[in-house]
Short mmCIF file of C-alpha atoms in Angstrom, two decimals:
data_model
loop_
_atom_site.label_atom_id
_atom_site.label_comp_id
_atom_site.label_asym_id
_atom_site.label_seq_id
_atom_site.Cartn_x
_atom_site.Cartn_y
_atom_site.Cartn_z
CA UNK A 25 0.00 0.00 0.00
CA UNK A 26 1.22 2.97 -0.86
CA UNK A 27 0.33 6.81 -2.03
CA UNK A 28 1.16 9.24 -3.83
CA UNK A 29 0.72 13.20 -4.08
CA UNK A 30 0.51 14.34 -7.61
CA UNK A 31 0.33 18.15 -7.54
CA UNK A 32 -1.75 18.28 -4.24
CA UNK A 33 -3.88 15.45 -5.36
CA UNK A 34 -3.01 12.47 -3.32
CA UNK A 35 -3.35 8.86 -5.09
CA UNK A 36 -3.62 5.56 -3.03
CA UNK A 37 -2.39 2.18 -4.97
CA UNK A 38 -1.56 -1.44 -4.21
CA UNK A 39 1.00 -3.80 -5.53
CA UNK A 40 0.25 -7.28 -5.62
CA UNK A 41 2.72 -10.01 -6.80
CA UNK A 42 5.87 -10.18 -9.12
CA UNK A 43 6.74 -10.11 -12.41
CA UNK A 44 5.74 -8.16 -15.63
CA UNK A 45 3.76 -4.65 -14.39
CA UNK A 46 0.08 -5.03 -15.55
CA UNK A 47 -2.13 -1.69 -13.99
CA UNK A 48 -5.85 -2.06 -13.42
CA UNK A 49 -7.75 0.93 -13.71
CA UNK A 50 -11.58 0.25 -12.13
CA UNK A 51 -14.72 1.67 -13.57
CA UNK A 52 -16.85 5.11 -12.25
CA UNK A 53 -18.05 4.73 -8.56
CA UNK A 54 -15.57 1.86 -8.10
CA UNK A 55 -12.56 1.57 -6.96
CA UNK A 56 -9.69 -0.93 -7.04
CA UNK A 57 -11.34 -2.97 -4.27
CA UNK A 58 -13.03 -3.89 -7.84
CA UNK A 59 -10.26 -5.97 -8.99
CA UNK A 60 -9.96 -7.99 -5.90
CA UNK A 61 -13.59 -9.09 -5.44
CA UNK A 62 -14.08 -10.05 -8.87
CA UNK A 63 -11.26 -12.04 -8.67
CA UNK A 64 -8.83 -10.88 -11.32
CA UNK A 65 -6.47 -9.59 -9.19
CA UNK A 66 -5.76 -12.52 -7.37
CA UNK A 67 -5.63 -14.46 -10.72
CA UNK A 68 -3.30 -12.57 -12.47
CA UNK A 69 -0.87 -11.55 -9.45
CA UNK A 70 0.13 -15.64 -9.54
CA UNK A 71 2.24 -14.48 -12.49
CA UNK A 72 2.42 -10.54 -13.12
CA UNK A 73 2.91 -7.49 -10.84
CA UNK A 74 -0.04 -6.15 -10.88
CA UNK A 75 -0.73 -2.26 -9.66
CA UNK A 76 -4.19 -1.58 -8.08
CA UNK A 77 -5.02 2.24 -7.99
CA UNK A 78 -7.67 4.45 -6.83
CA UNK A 79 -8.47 6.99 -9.22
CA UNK A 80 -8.99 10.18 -8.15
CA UNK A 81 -12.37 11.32 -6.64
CA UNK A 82 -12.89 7.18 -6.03
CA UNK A 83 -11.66 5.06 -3.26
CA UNK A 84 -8.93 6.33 -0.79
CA UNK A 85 -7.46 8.43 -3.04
CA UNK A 86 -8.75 12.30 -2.58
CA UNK A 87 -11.66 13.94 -4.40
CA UNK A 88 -11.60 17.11 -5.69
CA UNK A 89 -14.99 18.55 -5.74
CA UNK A 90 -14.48 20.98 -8.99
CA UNK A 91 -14.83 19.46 -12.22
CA UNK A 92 -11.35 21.04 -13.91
CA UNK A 93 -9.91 18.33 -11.68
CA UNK A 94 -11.05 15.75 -13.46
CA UNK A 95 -9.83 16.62 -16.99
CA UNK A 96 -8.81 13.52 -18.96
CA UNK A 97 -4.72 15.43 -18.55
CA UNK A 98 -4.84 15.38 -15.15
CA UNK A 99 -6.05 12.07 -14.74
CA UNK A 100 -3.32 10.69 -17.13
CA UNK A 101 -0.79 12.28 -14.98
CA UNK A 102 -1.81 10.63 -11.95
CA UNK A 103 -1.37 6.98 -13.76
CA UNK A 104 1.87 8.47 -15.15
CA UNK A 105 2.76 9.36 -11.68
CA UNK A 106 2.41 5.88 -9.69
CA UNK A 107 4.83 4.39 -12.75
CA UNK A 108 6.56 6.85 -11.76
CA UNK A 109 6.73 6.25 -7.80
CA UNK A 110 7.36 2.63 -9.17
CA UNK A 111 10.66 3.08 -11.40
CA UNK A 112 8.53 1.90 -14.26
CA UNK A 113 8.87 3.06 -17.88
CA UNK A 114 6.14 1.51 -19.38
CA UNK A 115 3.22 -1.25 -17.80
CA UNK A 116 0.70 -3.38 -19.43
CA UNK A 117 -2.99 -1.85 -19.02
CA UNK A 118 -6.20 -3.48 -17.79
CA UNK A 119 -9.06 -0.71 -17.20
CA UNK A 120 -13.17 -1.12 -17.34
CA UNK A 121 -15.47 1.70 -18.30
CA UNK A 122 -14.09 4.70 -17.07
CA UNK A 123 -10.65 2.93 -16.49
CA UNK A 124 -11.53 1.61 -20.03
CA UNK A 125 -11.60 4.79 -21.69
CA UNK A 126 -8.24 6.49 -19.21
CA UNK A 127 -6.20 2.91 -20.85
CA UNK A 128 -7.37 4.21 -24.66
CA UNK A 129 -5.84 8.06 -23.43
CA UNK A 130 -2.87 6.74 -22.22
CA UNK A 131 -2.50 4.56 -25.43
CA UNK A 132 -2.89 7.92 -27.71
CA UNK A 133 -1.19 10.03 -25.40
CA UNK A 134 1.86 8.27 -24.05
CA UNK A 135 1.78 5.06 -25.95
CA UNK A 136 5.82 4.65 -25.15
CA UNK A 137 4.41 3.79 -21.68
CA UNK A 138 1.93 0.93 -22.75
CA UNK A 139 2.98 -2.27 -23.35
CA UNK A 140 -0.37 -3.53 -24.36
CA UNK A 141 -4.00 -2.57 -23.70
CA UNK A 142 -7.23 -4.35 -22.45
CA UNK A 143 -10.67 -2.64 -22.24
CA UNK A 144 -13.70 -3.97 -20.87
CA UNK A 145 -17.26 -1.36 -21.07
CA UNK A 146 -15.47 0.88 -22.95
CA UNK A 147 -14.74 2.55 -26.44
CA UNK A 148 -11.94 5.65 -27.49
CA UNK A 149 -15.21 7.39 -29.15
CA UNK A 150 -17.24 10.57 -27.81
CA UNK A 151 -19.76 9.74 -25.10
CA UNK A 152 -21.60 12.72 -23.16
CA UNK A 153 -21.93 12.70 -19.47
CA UNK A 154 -25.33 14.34 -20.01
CA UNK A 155 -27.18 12.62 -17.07
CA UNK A 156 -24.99 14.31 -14.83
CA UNK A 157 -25.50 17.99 -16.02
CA UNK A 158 -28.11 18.80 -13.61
CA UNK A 159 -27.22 16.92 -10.51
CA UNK A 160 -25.67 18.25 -7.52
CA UNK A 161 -24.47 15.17 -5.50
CA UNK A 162 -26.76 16.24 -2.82
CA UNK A 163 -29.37 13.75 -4.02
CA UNK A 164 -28.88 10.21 -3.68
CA UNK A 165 -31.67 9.01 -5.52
CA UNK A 166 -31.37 11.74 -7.75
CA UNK A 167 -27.64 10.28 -8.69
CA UNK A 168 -28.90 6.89 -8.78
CA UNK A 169 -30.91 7.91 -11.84
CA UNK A 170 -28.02 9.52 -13.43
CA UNK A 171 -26.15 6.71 -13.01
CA UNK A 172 -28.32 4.57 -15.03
CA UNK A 173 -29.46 6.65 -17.47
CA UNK A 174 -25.48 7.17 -18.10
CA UNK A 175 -24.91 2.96 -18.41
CA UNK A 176 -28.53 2.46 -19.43
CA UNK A 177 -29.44 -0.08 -17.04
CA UNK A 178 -30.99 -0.52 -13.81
CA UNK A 179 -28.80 -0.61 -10.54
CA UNK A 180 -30.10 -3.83 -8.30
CA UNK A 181 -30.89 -2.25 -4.71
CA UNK A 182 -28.30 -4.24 -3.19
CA UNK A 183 -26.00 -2.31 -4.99
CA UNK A 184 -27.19 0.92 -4.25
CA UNK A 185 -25.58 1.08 -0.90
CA UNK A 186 -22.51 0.29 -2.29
CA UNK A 187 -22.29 3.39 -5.02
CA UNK A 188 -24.02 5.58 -2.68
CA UNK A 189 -21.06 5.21 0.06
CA UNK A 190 -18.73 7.49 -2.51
CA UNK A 191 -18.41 10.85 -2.00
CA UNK A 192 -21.37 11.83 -4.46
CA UNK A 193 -20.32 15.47 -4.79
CA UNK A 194 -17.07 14.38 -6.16
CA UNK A 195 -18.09 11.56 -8.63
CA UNK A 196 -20.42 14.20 -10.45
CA UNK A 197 -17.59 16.62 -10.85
CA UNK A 198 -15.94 13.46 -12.41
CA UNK A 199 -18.80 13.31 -14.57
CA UNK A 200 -17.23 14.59 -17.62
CA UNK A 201 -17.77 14.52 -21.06
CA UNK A 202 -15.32 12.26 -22.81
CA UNK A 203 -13.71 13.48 -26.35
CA UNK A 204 -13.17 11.47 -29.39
CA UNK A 205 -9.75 9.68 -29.16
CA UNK A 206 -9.81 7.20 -32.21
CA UNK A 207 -7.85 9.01 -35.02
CA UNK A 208 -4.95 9.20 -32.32
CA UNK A 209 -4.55 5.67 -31.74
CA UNK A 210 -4.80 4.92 -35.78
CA UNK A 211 -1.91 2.78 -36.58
CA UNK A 212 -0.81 2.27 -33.57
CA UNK A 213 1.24 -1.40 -32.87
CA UNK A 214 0.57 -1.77 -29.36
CA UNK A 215 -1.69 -5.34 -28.84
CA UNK A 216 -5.12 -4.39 -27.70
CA UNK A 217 -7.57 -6.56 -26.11
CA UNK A 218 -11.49 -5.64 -25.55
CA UNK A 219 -14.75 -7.23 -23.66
CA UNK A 220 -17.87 -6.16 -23.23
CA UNK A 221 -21.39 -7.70 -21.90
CA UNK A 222 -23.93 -8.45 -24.82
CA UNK A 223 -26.32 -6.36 -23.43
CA UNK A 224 -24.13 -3.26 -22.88
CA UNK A 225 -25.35 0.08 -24.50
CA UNK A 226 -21.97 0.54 -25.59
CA UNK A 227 -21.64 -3.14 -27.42
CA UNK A 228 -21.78 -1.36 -30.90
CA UNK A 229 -19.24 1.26 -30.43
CA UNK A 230 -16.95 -1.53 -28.77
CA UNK A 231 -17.53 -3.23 -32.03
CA UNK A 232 -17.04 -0.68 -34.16
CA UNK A 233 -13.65 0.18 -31.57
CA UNK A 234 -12.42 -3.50 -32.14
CA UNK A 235 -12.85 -3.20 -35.90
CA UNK A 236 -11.35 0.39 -35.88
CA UNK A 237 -8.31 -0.90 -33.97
CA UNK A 238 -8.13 -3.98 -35.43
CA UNK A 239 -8.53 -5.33 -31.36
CA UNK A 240 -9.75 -9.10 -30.61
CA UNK A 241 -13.43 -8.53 -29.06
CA UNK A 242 -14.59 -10.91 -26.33
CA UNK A 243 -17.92 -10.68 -26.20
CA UNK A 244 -19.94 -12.03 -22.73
CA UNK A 245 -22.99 -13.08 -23.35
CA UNK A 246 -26.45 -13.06 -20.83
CA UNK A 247 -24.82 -9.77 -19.25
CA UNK A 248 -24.90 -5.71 -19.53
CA UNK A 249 -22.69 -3.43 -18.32
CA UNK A 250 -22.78 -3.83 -14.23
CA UNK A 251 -21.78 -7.95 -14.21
CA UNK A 252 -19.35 -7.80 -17.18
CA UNK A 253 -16.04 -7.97 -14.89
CA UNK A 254 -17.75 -11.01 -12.70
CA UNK A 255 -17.55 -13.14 -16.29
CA UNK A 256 -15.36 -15.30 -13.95
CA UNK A 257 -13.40 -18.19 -15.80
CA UNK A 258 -14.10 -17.42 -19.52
CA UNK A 259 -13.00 -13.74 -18.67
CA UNK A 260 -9.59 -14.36 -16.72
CA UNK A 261 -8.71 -17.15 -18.58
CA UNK A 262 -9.20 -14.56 -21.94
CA UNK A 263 -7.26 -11.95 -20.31
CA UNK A 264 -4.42 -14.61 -19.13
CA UNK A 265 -4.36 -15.77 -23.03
CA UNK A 266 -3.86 -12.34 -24.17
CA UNK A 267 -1.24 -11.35 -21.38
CA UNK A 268 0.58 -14.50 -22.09
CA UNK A 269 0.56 -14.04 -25.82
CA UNK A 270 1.96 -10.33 -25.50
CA UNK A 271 4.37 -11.21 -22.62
#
């Protein structure tokens, strides 16, 4: 355990295991805690060094309540920065959803630190953070129904709890728009790896992504966009067959 302070913002990560550096990057109202409960940590720390952090405004890391915090720069930096804190040049990247779409920035921006790239829930295209415009944070329910008019599903009440325990304020400054970042990663040689539930919203620009980026798609079926990561088996076993391949 370990943190962090990138320009006053302080970052809390994990290292788990040895061997080639592979950096998870959990979803929106997550946090790396993700990872371990889903079981893909503890999977792939049997053979890589793998890097759990908290993004910013998530987890124990700290949460700026203004939104120019949350730019896609600044949240690149703080990723740059535990590599940093860890003498590493470059790391493999595993992020889902919102970690999803930070993995395709740091692929366009600073590809020299990516040795390969897995999405899950995500896509490098424009998607609006619309549902958020009007909400304060000062309404739970009221950020519940954000929340899944932004993933376009329902959130099970025993879940509820769970995302409502964040610090609400924060997470909708963190609610930002996120800008087209496809013609940046054209051409690029670094192996890419994507998943995504069959009955995500976002199945058909993951598609189109894979196609684009000329990516292997795993596609989970019976699942949207909340249960992808618990694919269990079929999902680990995909991302150890792609690590192992690239490695």
């Amino acid at each position: 355990m370990a943190t962090i302070n990138n320009n006053g913002v302080v970052i809390y990560y994990e290292v788990l295991g040895e061997g080639e550096p592979v950096v998870l990057l959990h979803g929106f109202t997550a946090s790396s805690a993700q990872w371990q409960y889903t079981g893909i940590a503890g999977e792939l720390a049997k053979d890589y060094q793998v890097i759990l952090v908290d993004l910013r405004g998530h987890g124990k890391s700290d949460k700026p309540h203004g939104s120019e915090a949350y730019s896609l720069e600044h949240r690149l930096s703080d990723i740059n920065a535990v590599l940093d804190d860890l003498h590493l040049d470059r790391a493999h990247l595993l992020g889902y959803s919102m970690g999803g779409w930070l993995a395709f920035g740091m692929a366009a921006q600073y590809p020299e630190r990516v040795s390969s790239l897995i999405a899950g829930g995500a896509h490098p295209f424009d998607e609006s953070a619309e549902p958020f415009r009007h909400v304060s944070g000062g309404d739970p329910q009221a950020f519940i129904e954000a929340l899944e008019a932004f993933i376009g599903e329902t959130i099970v009440d025993a879940a509820k709890p769970v995302v409502l325990q964040n610090d609400l304020v924060a997470l909708v400054a963190a609610a930002v728009d996120r800008h087209d970042q496809s013609a940046a990663l054209d051409g690029m040689t670094i192996p890419m790896f994507l998943f995504i539930g069959e009955h995500d919203q976002r199945l058909v620009a993951a598609t189109r992504a894979a196609e684009h980026l000329g990516a292997e798609l795993l596609v989970l079926p019976r699942v949207g966009h909340a249960m992808t990561l618990f694919g269990g088996p079929e999902l680990i076993g995909a991302i150890q067959r792609f690590l192992g391949k690239v490695t």
